Short mmCIF file of C-alpha atoms in Angstrom, two decimals:
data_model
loop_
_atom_site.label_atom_id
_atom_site.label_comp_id
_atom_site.label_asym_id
_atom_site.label_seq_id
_atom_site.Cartn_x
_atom_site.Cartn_y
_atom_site.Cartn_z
CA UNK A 1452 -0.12 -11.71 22.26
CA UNK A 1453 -0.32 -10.50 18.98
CA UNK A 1454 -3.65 -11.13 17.04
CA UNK A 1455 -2.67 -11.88 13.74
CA UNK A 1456 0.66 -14.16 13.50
CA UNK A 1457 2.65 -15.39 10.45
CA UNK A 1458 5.07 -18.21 10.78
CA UNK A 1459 7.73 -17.83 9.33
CA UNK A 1460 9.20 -14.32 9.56
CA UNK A 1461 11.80 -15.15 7.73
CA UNK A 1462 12.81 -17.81 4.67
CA UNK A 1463 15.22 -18.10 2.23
CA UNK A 1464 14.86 -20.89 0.01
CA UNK A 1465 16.18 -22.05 -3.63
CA UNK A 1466 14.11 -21.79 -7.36
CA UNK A 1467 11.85 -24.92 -8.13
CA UNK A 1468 10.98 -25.35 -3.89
CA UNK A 1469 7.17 -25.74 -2.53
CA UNK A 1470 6.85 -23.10 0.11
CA UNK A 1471 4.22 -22.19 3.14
CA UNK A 1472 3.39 -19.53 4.76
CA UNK A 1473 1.06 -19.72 7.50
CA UNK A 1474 -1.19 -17.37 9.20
CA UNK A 1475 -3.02 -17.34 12.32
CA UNK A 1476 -6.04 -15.00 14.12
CA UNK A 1477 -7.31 -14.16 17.73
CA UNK A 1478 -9.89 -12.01 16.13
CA UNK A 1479 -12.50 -13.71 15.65
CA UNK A 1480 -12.98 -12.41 12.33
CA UNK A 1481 -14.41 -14.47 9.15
CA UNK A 1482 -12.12 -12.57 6.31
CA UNK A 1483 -8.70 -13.09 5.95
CA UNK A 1484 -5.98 -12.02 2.91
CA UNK A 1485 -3.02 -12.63 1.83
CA UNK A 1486 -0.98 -9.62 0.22
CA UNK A 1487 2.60 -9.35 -1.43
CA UNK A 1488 4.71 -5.86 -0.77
CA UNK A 1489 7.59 -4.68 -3.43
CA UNK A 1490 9.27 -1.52 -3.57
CA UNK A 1491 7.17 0.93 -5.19
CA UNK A 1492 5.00 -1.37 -6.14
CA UNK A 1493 2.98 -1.09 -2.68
CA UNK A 1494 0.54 -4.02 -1.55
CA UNK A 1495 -0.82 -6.00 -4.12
CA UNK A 1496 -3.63 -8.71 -3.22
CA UNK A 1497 -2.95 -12.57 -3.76
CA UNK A 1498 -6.19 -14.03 -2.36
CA UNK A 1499 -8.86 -13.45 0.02
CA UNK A 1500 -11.01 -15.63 2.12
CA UNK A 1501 -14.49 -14.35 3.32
CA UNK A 1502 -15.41 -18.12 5.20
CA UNK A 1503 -13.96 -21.35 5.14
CA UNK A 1504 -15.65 -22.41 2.33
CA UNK A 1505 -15.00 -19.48 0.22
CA UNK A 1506 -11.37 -18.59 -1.77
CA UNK A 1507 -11.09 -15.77 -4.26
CA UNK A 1508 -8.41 -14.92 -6.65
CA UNK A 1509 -6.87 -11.31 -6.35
CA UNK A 1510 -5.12 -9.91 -8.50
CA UNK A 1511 -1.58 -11.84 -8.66
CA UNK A 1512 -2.71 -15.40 -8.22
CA UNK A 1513 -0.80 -17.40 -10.54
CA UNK A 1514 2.15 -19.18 -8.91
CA UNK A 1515 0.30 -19.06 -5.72
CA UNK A 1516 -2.15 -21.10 -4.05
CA UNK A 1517 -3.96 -20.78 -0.31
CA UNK A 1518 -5.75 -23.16 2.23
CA UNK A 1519 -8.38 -21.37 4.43
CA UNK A 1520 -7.82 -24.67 7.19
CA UNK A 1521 -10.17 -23.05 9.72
CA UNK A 1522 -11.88 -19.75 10.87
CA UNK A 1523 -8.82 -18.91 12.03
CA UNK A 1524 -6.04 -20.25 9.62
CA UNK A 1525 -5.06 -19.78 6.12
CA UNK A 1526 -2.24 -20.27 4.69
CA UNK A 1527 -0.53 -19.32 1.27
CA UNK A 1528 1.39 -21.88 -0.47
CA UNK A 1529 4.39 -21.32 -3.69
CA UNK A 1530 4.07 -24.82 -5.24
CA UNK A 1531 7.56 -24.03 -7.26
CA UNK A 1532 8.98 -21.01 -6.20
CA UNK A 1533 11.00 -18.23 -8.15
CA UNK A 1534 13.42 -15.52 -8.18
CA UNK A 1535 10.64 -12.85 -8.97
CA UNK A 1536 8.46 -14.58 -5.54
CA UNK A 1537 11.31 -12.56 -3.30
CA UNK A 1538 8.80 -10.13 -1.52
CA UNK A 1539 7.75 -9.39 1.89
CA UNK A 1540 3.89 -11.22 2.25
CA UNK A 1541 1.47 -10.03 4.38
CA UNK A 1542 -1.66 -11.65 6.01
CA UNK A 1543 -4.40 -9.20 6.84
CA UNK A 1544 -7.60 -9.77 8.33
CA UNK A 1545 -11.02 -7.90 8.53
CA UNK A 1546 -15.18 -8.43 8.54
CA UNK A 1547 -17.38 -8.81 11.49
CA UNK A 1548 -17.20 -11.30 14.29
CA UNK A 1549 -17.49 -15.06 13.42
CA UNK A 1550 -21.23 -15.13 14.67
CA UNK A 1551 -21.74 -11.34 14.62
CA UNK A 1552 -24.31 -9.38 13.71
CA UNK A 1553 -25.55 -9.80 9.63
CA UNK A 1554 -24.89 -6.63 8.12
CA UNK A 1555 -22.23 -5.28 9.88
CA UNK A 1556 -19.88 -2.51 7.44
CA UNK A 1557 -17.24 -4.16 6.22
CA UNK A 1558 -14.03 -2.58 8.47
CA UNK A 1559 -10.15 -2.09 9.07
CA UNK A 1560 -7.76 -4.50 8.06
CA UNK A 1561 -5.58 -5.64 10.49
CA UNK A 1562 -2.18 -7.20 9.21
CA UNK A 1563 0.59 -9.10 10.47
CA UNK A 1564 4.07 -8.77 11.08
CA UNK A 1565 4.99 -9.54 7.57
CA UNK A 1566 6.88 -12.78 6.27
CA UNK A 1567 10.04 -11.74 4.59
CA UNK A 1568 10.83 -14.45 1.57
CA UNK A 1569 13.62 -14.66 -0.63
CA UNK A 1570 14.16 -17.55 -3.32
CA UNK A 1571 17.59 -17.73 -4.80
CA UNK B 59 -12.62 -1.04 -11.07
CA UNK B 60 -10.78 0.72 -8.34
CA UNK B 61 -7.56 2.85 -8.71
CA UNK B 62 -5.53 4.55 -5.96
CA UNK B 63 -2.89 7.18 -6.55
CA UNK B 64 -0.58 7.97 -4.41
CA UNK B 65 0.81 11.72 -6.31
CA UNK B 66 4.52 11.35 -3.95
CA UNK B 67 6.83 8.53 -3.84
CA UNK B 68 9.23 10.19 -1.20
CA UNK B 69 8.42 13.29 0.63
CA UNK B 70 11.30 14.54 3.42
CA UNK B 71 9.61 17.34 6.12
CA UNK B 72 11.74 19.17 8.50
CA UNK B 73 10.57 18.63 12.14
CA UNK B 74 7.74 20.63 13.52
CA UNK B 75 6.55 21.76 9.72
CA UNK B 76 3.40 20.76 8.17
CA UNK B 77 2.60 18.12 5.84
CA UNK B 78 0.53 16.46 3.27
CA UNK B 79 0.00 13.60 1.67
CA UNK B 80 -1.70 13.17 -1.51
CA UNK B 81 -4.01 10.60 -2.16
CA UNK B 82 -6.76 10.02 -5.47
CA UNK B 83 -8.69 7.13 -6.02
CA UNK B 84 -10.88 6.41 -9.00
CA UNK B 85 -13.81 4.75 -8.91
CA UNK B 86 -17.70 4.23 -10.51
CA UNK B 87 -19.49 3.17 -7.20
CA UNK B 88 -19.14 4.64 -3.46
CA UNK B 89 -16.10 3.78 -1.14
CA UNK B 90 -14.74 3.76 1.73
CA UNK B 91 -11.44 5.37 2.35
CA UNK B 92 -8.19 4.48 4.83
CA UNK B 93 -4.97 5.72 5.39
CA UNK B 94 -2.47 3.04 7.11
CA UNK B 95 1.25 3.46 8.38
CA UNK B 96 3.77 1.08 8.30
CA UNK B 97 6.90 1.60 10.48
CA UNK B 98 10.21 0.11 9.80
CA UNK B 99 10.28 -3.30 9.89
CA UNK B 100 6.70 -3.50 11.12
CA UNK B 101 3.12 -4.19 9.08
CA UNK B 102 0.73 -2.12 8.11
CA UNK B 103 -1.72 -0.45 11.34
CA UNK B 104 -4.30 1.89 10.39
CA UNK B 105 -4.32 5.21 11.03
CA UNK B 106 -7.80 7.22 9.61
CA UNK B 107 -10.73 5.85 8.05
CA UNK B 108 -13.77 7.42 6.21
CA UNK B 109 -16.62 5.00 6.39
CA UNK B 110 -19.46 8.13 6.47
CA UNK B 111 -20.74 11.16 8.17
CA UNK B 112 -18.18 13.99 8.53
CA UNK B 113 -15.57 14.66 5.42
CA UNK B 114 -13.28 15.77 7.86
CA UNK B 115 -11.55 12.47 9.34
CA UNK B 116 -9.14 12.75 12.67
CA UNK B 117 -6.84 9.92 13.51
CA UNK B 118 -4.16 8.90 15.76
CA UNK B 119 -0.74 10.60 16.18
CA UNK B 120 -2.43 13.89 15.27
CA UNK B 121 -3.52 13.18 11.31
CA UNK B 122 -6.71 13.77 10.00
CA UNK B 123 -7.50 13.70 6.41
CA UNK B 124 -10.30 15.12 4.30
CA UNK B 125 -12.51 13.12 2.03
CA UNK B 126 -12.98 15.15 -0.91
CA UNK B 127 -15.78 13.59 -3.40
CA UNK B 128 -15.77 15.76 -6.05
CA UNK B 129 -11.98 15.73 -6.61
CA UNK B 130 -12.01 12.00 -5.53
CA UNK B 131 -9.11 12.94 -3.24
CA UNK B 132 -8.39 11.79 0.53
CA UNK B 133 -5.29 13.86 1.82
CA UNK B 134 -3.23 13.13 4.58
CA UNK B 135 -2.50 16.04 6.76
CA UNK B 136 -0.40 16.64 9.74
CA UNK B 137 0.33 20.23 11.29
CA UNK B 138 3.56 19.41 12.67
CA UNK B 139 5.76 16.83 12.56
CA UNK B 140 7.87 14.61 14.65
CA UNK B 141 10.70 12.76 14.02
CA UNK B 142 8.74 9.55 14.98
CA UNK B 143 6.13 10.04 12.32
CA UNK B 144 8.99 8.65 9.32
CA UNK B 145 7.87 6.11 7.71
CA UNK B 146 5.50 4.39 5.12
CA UNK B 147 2.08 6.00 4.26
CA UNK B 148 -0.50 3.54 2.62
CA UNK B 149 -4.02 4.95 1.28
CA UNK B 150 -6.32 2.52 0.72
CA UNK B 151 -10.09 1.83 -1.04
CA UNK B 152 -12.70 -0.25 -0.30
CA UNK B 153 -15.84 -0.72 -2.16
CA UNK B 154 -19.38 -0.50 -0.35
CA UNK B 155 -20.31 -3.70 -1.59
CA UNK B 156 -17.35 -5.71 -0.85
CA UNK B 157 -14.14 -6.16 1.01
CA UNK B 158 -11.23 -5.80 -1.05
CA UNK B 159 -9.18 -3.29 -0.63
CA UNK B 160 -7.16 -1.76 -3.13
CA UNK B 161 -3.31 0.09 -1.79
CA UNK B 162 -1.60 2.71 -3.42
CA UNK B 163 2.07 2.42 -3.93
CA UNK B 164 3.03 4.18 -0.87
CA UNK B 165 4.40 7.64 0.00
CA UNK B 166 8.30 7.96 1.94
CA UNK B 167 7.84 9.96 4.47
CA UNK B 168 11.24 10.94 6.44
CA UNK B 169 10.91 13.93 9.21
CA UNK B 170 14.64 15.96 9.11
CA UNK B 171 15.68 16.76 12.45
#
């Protein structure tokens, strides 16, 4: 089983809808990201999680907004989507072990299969 | 603040020759370095890291890439090619004191049979 999932992989939807995107881990780990991809444009980061209790803007935030629901879940919402949302998102994760050792080097990034979105 | 340059948008290769990627970052504190792949269709898996120690980084598939600090370059290199190697190359920074990491905007790679 894969350890980082994204549901959907795919979604089209129309201008003006409230999307989620939702990401799951297996690896234990206490940081988790959210990232958009456009054609020479690379990976750009939305927001980032380092615990449950902490949510960071990156640096495309607006029109966005996340829920870190657990360790292990966090999700990025488009409260009114729009043409210029079309992108292929990515969910990444990283950090030590929930319960690992303090002070471990922050590490690899280890990313989903990508959701592919598309508003009309 | 943290930059990454990535000098190629597209670079095609015939199979079996040499390559290199470019890769510059820009930044006021220490970092740590990556190089990831993405495959069509697939995310992003890494490929090299620089965290410390040795400049000279070896990876999987046969890369390695060299951490260069005073020319703030980390270079993708391969000595020959396969066909299997096109796709995406991503470097990547991350600061010492945090964990966000900054992408370039990705170099083409496509291996000519």
């Amino acid at each position: 089983d894969a350890d980082v999932t994204q549901t959907p992989r795919n979604r089209i939807t129309k201008t003006g809808k409230r999307i989620m995107l939702e990401c799951s881990q297996t690896k234990g780990h206490d940081r988790m990201y959210w990232y958009r991809q456009d054609p020479g444009l690379g990976l750009r980061l939305i927001y980032y999680s380092f615990d449950v209790k902490d949510i960071n803007k990156g640096e495309i935030s607006d029109g966005y907004s996340v829920s870190r629901q657990a360790q292990a879940k966090f999700s990025l919402s488009l409260e009114s989507a729009i043409p210029n949302q079309t992108a292929l998102y990515f969910c990444a994760t990283s950090g030590r072990k929930t319960g690992g050792l303090a002070g471990a080097l922050p590490d690899t990034q280890y990313f989903g299969p990508g959701t592919r979105l598309t508003v009309l | 603040a943290q930059s990454v340059t990535q000098l190629d948008s597209q670079v095609p290769v015939f199979e079996e020759a040499p390559v290199e990627l470019r890769c510059n970052y820009s930044s006021s504190v220490s970092v740590y370095l990556f190089w990831y792949v993405q495959y069509p269709n697939q995310g992003l898996q890494l490929l090299l890291k620089y965290l410390s120690g040795s400049t000279l980084v070896k990876g999987i598939n046969g890369f390695e890439a060299e951490f260069n600090k005073s020319q703030t370059s980390f270079h993708l290199r391969k000595p020959s090619v396969h066909i299997s190697d096109t796709a995406e190359y991503f470097c990547a920074v991350s600061r010492f004191t945090g964990n966000q990491f900054y992408f370039g905007t990705g170099t083409s790679l496509t291996v000519i049979p």
